[in-house]
mmCIF file of C-alpha atoms in Angstrom:
data_model
loop_
_atom_site.group_PDB
_atom_site.id
_atom_site.type_symbol
_atom_site.label_atom_id
_atom_site.label_comp_id
_atom_site.label_asym_id
_atom_site.label_seq_id
_atom_site.Cartn_x
_atom_site.Cartn_y
_atom_site.Cartn_z
ATOM 1 C CA MET A 1 149.518 123.235 90.766
ATOM 2 C CA SER A 2 148.904 121.439 93.940
ATOM 3 C CA ASP A 3 145.723 119.243 94.698
ATOM 4 C CA ASN A 4 146.727 119.872 98.629
ATOM 5 C CA VAL A 5 144.150 122.285 98.405
ATOM 6 C CA TRP A 6 141.358 119.204 98.189
ATOM 7 C CA ILE A 7 143.342 117.202 101.140
ATOM 8 C CA ARG A 8 141.452 117.679 104.889
ATOM 9 C CA ASP A 9 142.566 116.900 108.132
ATOM 10 C CA GLU A 10 140.068 114.704 108.932
ATOM 11 C CA PRO A 11 138.517 111.273 108.633
ATOM 12 C CA GLN A 12 137.345 110.209 104.822
ATOM 13 C CA SER A 13 134.327 108.243 104.312
ATOM 14 C CA PRO A 14 134.581 104.551 104.018
ATOM 15 C CA CYS A 15 132.533 104.336 101.384
ATOM 16 C CA ILE A 16 133.629 102.092 98.760
ATOM 17 C CA LYS A 17 130.900 102.516 96.201
ATOM 18 C CA ILE A 18 129.456 99.189 96.732
ATOM 19 C CA CYS A 19 126.139 100.482 98.145
ATOM 20 C CA GLN A 20 123.329 97.981 99.028
ATOM 21 C CA ILE A 21 121.708 97.806 102.455
ATOM 22 C CA HIS A 22 121.929 94.690 103.957
ATOM 23 C CA PRO A 23 118.181 93.465 104.636
ATOM 24 C CA GLN A 24 118.424 91.817 108.093
ATOM 25 C CA GLU A 25 121.511 93.803 109.822
ATOM 26 C CA ARG A 26 120.743 97.116 108.168
ATOM 27 C CA ILE A 27 123.977 98.126 107.151
ATOM 28 C CA CYS A 28 125.568 99.005 104.008
ATOM 29 C CA ILE A 29 127.518 95.853 102.387
ATOM 30 C CA GLY A 30 130.196 97.864 101.275
ATOM 31 C CA CYS A 31 131.371 100.322 103.811
ATOM 32 C CA TYR A 32 129.426 98.623 107.127
ATOM 33 C CA ARG A 33 127.556 101.956 107.929
ATOM 34 C CA THR A 34 124.218 102.121 108.936
ATOM 35 C CA GLN A 35 121.682 104.422 107.018
ATOM 36 C CA MET A 36 121.451 107.003 109.869
ATOM 37 C CA GLU A 37 125.676 107.284 109.837
ATOM 38 C CA ILE A 38 125.826 107.433 105.396
ATOM 39 C CA GLY A 39 123.356 110.222 106.373
ATOM 40 C CA LEU A 40 125.089 112.189 108.817
ATOM 41 C CA TRP A 41 128.491 111.571 107.659
ATOM 42 C CA LYS A 42 129.012 114.841 106.603
ATOM 43 C CA ARG A 43 127.590 116.695 109.486
ATOM 44 C CA MET A 44 129.690 114.775 112.432
ATOM 45 C CA SER A 45 132.387 115.806 113.865
ATOM 46 C CA ALA A 46 136.339 114.082 113.025
ATOM 47 C CA GLU A 47 135.820 112.096 116.501
ATOM 48 C CA GLU A 48 132.422 110.833 115.592
ATOM 49 C CA ARG A 49 133.770 109.936 112.429
ATOM 50 C CA ARG A 50 137.199 108.246 114.073
ATOM 51 C CA GLU A 51 134.133 106.320 116.903
ATOM 52 C CA VAL A 52 132.068 105.245 113.661
ATOM 53 C CA LEU A 53 135.391 104.103 111.870
ATOM 54 C CA ALA A 54 136.705 101.923 114.761
ATOM 55 C CA GLU A 55 133.213 100.062 115.097
ATOM 56 C CA LEU A 56 133.036 98.964 111.171
ATOM 57 C CA PRO A 57 135.764 96.342 111.301
ATOM 58 C CA GLY A 58 133.759 94.818 113.429
ATOM 59 C CA ARG A 59 130.705 94.428 111.625
ATOM 60 C CA ALA A 60 132.038 92.853 108.991
ATOM 61 C CA SER A 61 131.420 89.484 109.724
ATOM 62 C CA ARG A 62 127.520 90.231 110.464
ATOM 63 C CA VAL A 63 126.909 90.559 106.503
ATOM 64 C CA ALA A 64 130.130 88.630 104.920
ATOM 65 C CA PRO A 65 128.691 85.886 102.550
ATOM 66 C CA ARG A 66 129.044 82.524 103.915
ATOM 67 C CA ARG A 67 130.836 80.095 102.119
ATOM 68 C CA ARG A 68 128.813 77.271 99.931
ATOM 69 C CA GLY A 69 131.198 75.535 97.840
ATOM 70 C CA GLY A 70 133.605 73.092 97.779
ATOM 71 C CA ARG A 71 133.126 69.772 98.924
ATOM 72 C CA ALA A 72 131.530 70.555 102.374
ATOM 73 C CA ALA A 73 128.733 71.645 99.964
ATOM 74 C CA ARG A 74 127.947 68.531 98.060
ATOM 75 C CA LYS A 75 124.685 66.688 99.429
ATOM 76 C CA GLY A 76 125.961 63.710 101.193
ATOM 77 C CA PHE A 77 129.546 64.796 102.321
ATOM 78 C CA VAL A 78 131.044 63.098 104.959
ATOM 79 C CA PRO A 79 134.510 64.332 106.223
ATOM 80 C CA PRO A 80 137.370 61.588 105.951
ATOM 81 C CA ASP A 81 138.166 61.883 109.210
ATOM 82 C CA ARG A 82 134.260 61.498 110.265
ATOM 83 C CA LYS A 83 133.910 58.049 108.361
ATOM 84 C CA GLU A 84 133.002 54.800 110.208
#
């Protein structure tokens, strides 16, 4: 028996099951879709889905965590090239 019955010729959901809406940006931190896009996904045409998918990579930086570790995070740290 083949699973080809379940394969569809349309863009699949980008959901990675990390479903949390960023409080300021109002987009999911897992798939970068808005709540409206998530809710309408099943009713969107293939072309509408492709348009949303094309926008997602540009949204990633809006919710990416800022790095806080390393030497730069230490209080009073001055990079060697900036010491006087």
